[in-house]
mmCIF file of C-alpha atoms in Angstrom:
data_model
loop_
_atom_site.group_PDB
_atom_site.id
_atom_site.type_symbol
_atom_site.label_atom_id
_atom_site.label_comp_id
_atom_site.label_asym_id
_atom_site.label_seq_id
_atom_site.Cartn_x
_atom_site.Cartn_y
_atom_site.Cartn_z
ATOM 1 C CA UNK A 1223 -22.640 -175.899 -22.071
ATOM 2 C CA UNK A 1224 -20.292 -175.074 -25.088
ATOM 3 C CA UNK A 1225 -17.738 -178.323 -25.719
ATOM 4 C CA UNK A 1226 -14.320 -177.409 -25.408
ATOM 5 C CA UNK A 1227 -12.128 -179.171 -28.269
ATOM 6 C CA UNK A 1228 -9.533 -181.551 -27.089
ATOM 7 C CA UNK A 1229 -6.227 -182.134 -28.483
ATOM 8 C CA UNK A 1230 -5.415 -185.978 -29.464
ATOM 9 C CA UNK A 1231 -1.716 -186.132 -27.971
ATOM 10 C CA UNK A 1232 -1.357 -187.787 -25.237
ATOM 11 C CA UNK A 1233 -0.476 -185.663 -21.934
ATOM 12 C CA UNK A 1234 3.536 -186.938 -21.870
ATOM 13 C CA UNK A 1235 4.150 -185.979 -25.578
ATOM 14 C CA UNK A 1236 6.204 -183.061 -26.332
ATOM 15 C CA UNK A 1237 5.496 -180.781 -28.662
ATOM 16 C CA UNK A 1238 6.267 -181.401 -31.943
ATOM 17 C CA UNK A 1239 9.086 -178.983 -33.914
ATOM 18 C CA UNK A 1240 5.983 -177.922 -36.773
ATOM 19 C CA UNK A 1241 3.981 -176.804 -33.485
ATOM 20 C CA UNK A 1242 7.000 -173.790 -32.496
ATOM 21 C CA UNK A 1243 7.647 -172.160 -35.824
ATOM 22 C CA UNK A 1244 5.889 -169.404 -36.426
ATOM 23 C CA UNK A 1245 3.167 -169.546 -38.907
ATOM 24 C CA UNK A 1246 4.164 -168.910 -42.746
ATOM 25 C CA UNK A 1247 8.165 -169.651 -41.253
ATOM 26 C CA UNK A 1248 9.870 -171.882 -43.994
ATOM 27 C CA UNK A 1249 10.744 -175.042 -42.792
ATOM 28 C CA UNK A 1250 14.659 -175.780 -41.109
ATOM 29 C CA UNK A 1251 17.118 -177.244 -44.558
ATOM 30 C CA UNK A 1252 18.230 -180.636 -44.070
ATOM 31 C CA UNK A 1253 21.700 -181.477 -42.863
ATOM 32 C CA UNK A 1254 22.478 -182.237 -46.530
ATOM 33 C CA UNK A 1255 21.686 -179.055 -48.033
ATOM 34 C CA UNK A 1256 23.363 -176.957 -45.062
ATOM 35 C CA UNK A 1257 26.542 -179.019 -45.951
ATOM 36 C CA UNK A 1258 26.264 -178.866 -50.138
ATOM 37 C CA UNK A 1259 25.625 -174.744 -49.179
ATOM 38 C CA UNK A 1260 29.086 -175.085 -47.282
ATOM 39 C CA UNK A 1261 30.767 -176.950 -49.647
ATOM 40 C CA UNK A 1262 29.737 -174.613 -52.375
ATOM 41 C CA UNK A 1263 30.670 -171.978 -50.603
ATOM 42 C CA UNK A 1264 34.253 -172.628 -49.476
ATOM 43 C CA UNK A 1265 34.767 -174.101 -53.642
ATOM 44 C CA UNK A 1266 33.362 -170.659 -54.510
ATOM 45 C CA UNK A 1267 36.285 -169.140 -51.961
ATOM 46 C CA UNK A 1268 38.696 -171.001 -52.827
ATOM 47 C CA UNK A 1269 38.593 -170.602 -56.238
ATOM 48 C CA UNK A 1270 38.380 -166.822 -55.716
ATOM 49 C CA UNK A 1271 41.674 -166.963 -53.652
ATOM 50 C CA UNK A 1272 43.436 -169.274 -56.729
ATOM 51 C CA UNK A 1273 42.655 -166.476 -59.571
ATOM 52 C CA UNK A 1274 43.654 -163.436 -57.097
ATOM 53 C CA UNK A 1275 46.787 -164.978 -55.951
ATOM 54 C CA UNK A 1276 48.426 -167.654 -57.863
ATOM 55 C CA UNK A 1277 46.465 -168.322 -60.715
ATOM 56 C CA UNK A 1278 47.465 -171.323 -63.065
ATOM 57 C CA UNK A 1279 50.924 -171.169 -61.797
ATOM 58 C CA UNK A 1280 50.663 -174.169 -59.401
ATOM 59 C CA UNK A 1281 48.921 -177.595 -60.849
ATOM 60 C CA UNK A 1282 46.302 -178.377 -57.981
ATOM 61 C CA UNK A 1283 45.195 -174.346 -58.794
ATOM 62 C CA UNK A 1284 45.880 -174.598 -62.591
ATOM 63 C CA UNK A 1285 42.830 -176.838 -62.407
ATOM 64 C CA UNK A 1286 40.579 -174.831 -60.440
ATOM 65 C CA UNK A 1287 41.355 -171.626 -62.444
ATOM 66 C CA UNK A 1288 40.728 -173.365 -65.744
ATOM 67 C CA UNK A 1289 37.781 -174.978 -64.496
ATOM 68 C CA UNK A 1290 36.359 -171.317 -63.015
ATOM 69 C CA UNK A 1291 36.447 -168.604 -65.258
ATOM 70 C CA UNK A 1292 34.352 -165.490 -63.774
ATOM 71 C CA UNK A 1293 30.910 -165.854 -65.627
ATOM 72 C CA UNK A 1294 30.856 -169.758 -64.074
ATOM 73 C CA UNK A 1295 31.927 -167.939 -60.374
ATOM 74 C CA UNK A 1296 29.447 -165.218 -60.909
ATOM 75 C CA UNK A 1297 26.683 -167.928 -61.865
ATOM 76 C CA UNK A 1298 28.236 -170.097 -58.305
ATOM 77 C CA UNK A 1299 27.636 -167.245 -56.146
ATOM 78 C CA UNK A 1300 24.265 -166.566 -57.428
ATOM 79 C CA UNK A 1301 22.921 -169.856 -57.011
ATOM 80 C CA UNK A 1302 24.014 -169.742 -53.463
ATOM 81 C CA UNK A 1303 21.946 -166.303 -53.052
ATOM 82 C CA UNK A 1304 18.939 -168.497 -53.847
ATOM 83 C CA UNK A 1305 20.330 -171.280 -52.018
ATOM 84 C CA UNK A 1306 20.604 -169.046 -48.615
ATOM 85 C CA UNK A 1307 17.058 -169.903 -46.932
ATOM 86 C CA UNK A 1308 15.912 -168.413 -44.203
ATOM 87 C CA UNK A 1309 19.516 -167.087 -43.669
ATOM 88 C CA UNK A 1310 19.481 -163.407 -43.941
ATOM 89 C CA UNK A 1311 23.304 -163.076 -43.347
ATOM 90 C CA UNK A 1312 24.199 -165.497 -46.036
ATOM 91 C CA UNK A 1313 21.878 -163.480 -47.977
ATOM 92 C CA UNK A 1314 23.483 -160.543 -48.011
ATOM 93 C CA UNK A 1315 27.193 -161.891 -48.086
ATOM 94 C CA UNK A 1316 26.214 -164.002 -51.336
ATOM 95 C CA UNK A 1317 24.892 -161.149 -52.975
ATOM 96 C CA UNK A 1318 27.520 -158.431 -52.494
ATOM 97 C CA UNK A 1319 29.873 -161.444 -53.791
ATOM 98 C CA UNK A 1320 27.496 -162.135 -56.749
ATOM 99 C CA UNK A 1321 27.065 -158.151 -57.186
ATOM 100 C CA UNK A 1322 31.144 -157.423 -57.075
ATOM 101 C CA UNK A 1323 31.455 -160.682 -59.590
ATOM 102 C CA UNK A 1324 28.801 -159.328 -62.124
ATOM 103 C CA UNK A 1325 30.225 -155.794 -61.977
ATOM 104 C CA UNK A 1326 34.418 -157.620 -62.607
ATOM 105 C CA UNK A 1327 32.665 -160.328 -65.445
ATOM 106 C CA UNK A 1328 31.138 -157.225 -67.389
ATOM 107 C CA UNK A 1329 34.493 -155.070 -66.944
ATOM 108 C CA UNK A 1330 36.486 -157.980 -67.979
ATOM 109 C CA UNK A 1331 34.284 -159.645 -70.967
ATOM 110 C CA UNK A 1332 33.261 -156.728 -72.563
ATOM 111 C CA UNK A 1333 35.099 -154.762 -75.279
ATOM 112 C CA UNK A 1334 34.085 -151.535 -77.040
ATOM 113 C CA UNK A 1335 37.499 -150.287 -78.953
ATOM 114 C CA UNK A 1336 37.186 -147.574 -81.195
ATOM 115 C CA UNK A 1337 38.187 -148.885 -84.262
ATOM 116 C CA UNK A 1338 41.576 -148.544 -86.041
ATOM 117 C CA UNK A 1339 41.483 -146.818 -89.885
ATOM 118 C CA UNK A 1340 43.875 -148.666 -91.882
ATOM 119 C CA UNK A 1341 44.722 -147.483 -95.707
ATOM 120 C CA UNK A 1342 44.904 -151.802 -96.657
ATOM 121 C CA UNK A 1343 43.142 -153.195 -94.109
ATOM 122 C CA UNK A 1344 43.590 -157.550 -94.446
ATOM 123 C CA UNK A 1345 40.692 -159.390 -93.034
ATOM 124 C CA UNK A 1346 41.694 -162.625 -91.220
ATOM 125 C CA UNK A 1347 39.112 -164.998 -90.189
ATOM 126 C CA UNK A 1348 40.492 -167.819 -87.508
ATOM 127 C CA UNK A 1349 37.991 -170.585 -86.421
ATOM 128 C CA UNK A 1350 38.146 -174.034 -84.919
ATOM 129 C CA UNK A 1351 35.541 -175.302 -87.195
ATOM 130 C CA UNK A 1352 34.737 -178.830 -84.583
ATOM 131 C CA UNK A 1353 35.507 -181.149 -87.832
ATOM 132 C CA UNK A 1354 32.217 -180.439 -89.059
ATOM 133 C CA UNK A 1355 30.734 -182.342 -86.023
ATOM 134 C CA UNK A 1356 27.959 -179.438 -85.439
ATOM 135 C CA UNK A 1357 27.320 -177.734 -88.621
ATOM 136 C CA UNK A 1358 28.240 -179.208 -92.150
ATOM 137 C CA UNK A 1359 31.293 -179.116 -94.123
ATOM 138 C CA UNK A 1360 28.894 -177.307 -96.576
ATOM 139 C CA UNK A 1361 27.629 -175.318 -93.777
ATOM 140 C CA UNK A 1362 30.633 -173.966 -92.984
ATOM 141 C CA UNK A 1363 32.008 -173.189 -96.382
ATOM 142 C CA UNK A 1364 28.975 -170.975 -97.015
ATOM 143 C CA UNK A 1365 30.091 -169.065 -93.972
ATOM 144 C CA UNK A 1366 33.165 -168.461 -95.014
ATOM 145 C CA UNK A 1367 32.604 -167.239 -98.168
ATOM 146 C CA UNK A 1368 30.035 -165.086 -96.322
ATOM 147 C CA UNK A 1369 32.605 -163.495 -94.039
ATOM 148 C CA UNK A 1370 35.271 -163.336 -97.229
ATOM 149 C CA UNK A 1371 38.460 -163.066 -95.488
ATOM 150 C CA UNK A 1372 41.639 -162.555 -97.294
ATOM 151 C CA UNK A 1373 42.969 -165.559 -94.811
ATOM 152 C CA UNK A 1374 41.187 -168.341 -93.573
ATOM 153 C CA UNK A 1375 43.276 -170.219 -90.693
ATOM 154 C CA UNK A 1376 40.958 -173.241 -89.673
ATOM 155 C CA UNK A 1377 41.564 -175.403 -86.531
ATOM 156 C CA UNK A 1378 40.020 -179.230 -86.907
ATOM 157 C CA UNK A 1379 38.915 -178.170 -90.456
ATOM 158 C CA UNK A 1380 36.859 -181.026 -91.534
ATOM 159 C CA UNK A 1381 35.767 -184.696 -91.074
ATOM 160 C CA UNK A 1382 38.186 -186.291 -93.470
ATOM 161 C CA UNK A 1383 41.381 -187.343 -93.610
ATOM 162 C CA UNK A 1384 42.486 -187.990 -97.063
ATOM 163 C CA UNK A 1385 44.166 -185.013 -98.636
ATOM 164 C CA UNK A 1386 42.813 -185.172 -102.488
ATOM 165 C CA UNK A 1387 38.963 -185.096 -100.293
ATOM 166 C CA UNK A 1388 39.465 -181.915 -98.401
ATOM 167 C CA UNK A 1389 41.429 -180.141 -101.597
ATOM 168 C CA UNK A 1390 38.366 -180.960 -103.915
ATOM 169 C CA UNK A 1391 35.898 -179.974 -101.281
ATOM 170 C CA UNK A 1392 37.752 -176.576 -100.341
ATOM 171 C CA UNK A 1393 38.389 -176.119 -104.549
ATOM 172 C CA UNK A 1394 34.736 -176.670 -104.894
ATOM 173 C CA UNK A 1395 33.442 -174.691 -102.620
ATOM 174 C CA UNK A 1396 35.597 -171.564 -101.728
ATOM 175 C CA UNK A 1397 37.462 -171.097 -104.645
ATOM 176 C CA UNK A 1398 38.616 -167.733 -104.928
ATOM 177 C CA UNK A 1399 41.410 -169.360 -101.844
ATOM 178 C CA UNK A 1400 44.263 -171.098 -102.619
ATOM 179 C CA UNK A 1401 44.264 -173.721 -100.412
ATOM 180 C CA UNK A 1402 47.097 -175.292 -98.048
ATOM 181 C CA UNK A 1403 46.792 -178.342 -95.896
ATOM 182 C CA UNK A 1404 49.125 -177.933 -93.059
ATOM 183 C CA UNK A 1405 48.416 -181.242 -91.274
ATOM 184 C CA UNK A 1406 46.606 -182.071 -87.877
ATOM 185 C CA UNK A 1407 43.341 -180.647 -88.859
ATOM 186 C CA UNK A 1408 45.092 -177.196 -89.767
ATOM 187 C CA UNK A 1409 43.813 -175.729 -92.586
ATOM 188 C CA UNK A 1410 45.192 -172.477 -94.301
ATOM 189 C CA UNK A 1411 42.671 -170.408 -97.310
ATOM 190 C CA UNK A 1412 44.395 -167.831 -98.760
ATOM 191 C CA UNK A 1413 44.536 -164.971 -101.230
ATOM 192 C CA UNK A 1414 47.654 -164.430 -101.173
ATOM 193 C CA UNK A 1415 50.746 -167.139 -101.998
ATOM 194 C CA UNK A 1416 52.092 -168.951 -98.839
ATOM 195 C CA UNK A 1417 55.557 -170.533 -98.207
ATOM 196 C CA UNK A 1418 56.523 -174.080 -97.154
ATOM 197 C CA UNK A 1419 55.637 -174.849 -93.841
ATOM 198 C CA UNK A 1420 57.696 -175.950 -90.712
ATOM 199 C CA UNK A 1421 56.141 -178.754 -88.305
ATOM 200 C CA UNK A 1422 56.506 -179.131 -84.557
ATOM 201 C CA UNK A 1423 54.789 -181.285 -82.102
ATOM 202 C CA UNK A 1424 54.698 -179.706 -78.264
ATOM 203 C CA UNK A 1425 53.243 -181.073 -74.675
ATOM 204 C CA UNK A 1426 50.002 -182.046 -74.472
ATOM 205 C CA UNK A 1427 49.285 -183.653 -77.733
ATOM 206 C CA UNK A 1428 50.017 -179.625 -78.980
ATOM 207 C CA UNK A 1429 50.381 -178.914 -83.271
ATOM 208 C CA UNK A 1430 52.551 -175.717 -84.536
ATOM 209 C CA UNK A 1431 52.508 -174.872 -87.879
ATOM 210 C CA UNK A 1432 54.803 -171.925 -88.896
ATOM 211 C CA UNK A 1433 54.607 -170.388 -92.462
ATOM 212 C CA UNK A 1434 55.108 -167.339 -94.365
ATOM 213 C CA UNK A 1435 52.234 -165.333 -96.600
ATOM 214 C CA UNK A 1436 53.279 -163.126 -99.092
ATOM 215 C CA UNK A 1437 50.359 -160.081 -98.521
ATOM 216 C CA UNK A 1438 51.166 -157.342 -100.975
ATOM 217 C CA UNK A 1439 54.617 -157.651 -101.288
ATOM 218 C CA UNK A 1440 55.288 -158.331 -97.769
ATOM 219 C CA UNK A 1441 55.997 -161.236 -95.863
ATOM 220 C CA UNK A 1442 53.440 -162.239 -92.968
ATOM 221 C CA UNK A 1443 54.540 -164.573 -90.866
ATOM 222 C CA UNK A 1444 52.113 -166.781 -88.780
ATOM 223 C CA UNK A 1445 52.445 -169.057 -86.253
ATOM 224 C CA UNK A 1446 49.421 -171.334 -85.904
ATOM 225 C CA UNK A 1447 48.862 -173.360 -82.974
ATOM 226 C CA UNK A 1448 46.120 -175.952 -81.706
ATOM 227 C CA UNK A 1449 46.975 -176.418 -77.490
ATOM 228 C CA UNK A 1450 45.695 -179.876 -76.092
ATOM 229 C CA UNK A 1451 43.445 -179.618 -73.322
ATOM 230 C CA UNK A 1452 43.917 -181.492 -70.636
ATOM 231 C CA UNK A 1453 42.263 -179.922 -67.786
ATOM 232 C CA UNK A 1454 44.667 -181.721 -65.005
ATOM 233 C CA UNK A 1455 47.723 -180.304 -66.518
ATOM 234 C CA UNK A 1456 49.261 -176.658 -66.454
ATOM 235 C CA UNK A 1457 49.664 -175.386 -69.883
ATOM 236 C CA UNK A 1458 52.908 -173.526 -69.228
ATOM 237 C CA UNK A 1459 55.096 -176.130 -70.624
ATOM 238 C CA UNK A 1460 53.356 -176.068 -73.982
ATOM 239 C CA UNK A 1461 52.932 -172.162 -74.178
ATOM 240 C CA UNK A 1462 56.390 -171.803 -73.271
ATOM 241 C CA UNK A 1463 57.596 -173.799 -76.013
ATOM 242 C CA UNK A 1464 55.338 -172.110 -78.468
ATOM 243 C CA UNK A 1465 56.757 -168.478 -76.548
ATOM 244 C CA UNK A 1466 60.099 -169.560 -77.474
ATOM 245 C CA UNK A 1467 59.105 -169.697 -81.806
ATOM 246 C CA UNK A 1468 57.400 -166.428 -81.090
ATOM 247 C CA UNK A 1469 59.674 -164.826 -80.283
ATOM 248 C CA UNK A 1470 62.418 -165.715 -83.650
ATOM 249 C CA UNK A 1471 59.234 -164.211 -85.589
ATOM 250 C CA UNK A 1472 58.629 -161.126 -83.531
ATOM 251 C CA UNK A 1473 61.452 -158.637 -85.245
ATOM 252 C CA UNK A 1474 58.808 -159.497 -88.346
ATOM 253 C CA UNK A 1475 54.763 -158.691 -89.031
ATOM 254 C CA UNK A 1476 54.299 -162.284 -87.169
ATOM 255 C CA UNK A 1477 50.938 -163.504 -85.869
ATOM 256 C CA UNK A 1478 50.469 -166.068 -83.166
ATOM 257 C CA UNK A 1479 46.856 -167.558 -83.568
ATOM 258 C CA UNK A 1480 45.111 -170.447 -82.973
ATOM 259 C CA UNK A 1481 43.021 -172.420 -80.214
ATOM 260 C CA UNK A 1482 45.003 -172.293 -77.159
ATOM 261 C CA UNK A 1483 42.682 -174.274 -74.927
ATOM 262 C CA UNK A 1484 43.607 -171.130 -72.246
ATOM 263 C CA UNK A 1485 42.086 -168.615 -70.468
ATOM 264 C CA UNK A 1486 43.168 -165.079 -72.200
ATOM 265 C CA UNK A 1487 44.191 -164.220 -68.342
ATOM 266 C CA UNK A 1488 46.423 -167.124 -67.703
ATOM 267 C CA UNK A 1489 49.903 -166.407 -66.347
ATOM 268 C CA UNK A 1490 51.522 -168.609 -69.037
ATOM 269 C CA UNK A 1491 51.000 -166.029 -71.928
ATOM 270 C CA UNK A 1492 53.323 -163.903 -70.154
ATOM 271 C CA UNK A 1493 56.228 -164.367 -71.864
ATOM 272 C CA UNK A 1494 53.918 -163.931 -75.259
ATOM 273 C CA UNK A 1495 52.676 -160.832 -73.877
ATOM 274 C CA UNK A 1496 56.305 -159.065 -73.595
ATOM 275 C CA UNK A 1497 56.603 -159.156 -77.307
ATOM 276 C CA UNK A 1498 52.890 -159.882 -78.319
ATOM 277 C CA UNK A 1499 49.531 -158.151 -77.698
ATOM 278 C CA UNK A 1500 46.124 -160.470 -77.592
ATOM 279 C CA UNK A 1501 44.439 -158.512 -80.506
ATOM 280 C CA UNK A 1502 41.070 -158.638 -78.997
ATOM 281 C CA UNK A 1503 42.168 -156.757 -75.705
ATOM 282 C CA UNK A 1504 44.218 -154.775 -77.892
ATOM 283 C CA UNK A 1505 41.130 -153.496 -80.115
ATOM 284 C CA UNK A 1506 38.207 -155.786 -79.592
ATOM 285 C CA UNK A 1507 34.527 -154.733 -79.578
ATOM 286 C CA UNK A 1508 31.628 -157.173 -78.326
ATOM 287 C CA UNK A 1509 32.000 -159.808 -75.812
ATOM 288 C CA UNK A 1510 35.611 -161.461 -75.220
ATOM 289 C CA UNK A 1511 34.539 -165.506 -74.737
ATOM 290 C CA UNK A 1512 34.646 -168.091 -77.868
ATOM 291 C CA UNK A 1513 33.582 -171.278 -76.024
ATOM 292 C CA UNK A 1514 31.398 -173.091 -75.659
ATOM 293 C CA UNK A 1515 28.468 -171.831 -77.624
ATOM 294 C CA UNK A 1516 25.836 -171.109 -76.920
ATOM 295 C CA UNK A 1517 26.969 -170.015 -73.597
ATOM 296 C CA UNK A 1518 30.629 -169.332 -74.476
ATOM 297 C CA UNK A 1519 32.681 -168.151 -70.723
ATOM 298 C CA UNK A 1520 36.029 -169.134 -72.109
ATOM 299 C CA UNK A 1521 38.220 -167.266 -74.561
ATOM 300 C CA UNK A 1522 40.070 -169.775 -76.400
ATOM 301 C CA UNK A 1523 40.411 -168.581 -79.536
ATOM 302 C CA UNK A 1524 42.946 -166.332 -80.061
ATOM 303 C CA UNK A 1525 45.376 -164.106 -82.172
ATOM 304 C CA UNK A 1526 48.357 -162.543 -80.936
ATOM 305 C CA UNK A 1527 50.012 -159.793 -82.526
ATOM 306 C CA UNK A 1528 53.631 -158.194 -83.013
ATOM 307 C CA UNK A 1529 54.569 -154.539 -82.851
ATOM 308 C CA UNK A 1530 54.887 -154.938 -86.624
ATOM 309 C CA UNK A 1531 51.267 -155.330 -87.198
ATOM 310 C CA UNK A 1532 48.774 -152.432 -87.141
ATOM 311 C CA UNK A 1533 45.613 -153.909 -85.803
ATOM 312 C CA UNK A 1534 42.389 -152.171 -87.221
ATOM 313 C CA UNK A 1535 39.634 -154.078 -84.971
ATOM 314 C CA UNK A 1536 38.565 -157.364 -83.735
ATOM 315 C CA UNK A 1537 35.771 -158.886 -83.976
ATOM 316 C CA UNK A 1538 34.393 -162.778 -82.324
ATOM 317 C CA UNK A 1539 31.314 -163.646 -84.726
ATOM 318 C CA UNK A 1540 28.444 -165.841 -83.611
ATOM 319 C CA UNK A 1541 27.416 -168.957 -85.012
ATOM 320 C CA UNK A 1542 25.365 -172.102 -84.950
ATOM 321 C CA UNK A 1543 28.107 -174.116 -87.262
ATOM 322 C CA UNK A 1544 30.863 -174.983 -84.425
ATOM 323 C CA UNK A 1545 30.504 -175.083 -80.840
ATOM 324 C CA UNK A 1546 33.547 -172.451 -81.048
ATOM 325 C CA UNK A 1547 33.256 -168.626 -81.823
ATOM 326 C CA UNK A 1548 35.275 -167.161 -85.428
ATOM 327 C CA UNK A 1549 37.278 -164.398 -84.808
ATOM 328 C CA UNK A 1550 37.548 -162.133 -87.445
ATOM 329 C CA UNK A 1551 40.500 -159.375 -87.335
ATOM 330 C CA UNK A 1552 41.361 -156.529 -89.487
ATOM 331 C CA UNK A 1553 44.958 -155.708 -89.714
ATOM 332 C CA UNK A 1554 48.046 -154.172 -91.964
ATOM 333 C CA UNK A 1555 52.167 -154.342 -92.141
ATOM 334 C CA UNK A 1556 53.825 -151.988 -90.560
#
């Protein structure tokens, strides 16, 4: 007589929910995760909704556009493609979103202008240098005379704060510049003589420095600019302000340059842009982000051009010495 096994629940049990799933079937996600899944998910959407319609135009979706430029949506919608489960509709939906955001992140951060010949070309290099916090002072000042610019326009130059320091440092180590300390961290190396320079302080803890350069013969006139960044407050205020000096310069070979603390996309360079063009869109080759390195989605860093200025190409370096990217143009006077 063969024994026939017996099962140790009791006869009133019920069945347990392991015993009905299907061998190999992944187990049911927790209420939790369903509802982190749906909360990333409707963030993810609304964001999506803020940069198609309004932008930064509005404060509550100034916020969520700063805070969501498209590589940081492309890597949200990804993460809810692994995040789907067992769920083979959420599957798909996630990935055609994640597909159509990879396909708009490489059309949008990637650059491959043809560049410009120029008889003169001048090389600018711009940089927000992090006060030395990541690389060295000494670190730095190799790379610049690496890169040897005919202008060096540095944003939070170096530690220090006394003014005979940083001109014996910058003598020391970069000498072939003359060099011109325009307050608030600004820093200006140049080849070429400068003018005096005119001060303004704008919304949100913002520094302006205008001056003239004297390339060749010709005056170059640059606006330099270092935006606060408060992430709860629209920068339209500020870039207005700084619109409104840009545009006294732009009859003129004027540049507008500096860390903006802005998306290159935001509505509030639009007043810039009617005079202006964002040199790296203009004739930029590699990829358009400056911060934060090493996995830079922001592009922060930039230099805005008038019609008087022939731009050759633009260039954003790479480097371990500042948590921001150099940009490097090439340029003449019209």
């Amino acid at each position: 007589m063969t024994d026939v096994p017996h099962s140790h629940r009791s006869p009133g049990d019920a069945p347990s929910t392991a015993d009905l799933r299907p061998p190999g079937a992944q187990p049911r996600p927790s209420r939790w995760g369903r509802w982190l899944r749906w909360i990333a998910g409707s963030l993810l959407v609304v964001m999506l909704i803020a940069r198609l319609t309004v932008q930064d135009r509005l404060p509550f979706f100034s916020t969520l556009f700063y805070a969501a430029p498209l590589p940081v949506l492309t890597a949200l919608a990804a993460g809810l493609v692994l995040a789907s489960g067992r769920s083979r509709r959420a599957c798909v939906t996630w990935s055609l979103v994640s597909g159509a955001l990879c396909l708009w992140t490489l059309a949008e951060y990637r650059r491959s202008v043809p560049p410009t010949a120029l008889e003169r070309p001048i090389r600018l290099l711009l940089w927000n240098t992090g006060r030395g916090t990541i690389g060295s002072p000494d670190g730095i000042a190799r790379e610049i005379t690496r890169v040897d610019a005919d202008l060096v326009v540095l944003i939070e130059a170096v530690p220090w704060e006394d003014p005979p320091e940083i001109r014996a440092f910058w003598k020391e180590t970069c000498p072939q510049y003359r060099t011109s300390l325009l307050g608030g961290g600004i820093v200006l190396l140049s080849k070429f003589p400068s003018g005096e320079t005119t001060t303004a302080e704008l919304p949100l803890s913002t520094r302006t420095r205008q001056l003239d350069v004297d390339c060749r013969g010709t005056p170059l006139r640059l606006l330099v600019c270092d935006v606060g960044s408060n992430p709860f407050r629209s920068r339209k205020p500020t870039l207005d302000a700084i619109t409104a000096a840009a545009d006294k310069l732009a009859d003129s070979p004027a540049l507008v340059l500096g860390d903006f603390n802005t998306p290159h996309d935001s509505r509030c360079f639009d007043g810039l842009r009617k005079s202006y063009r964002n040199a790296f869109l203009t004739a930029g080759s590699g990829y358009l982000a400056t911060w934060p390195i090493p996995l830079p989605v922001l592009s922060l860093d930039q230099i805005w051009a008038s019609d008087r200025i022939a731009i050759g190409t633009c260039r954003h370096l790479w480097t371990t010495r500042s948590d921001h990217r150099p940009v490097l143009l090439e340029f003449d006077l019209k």
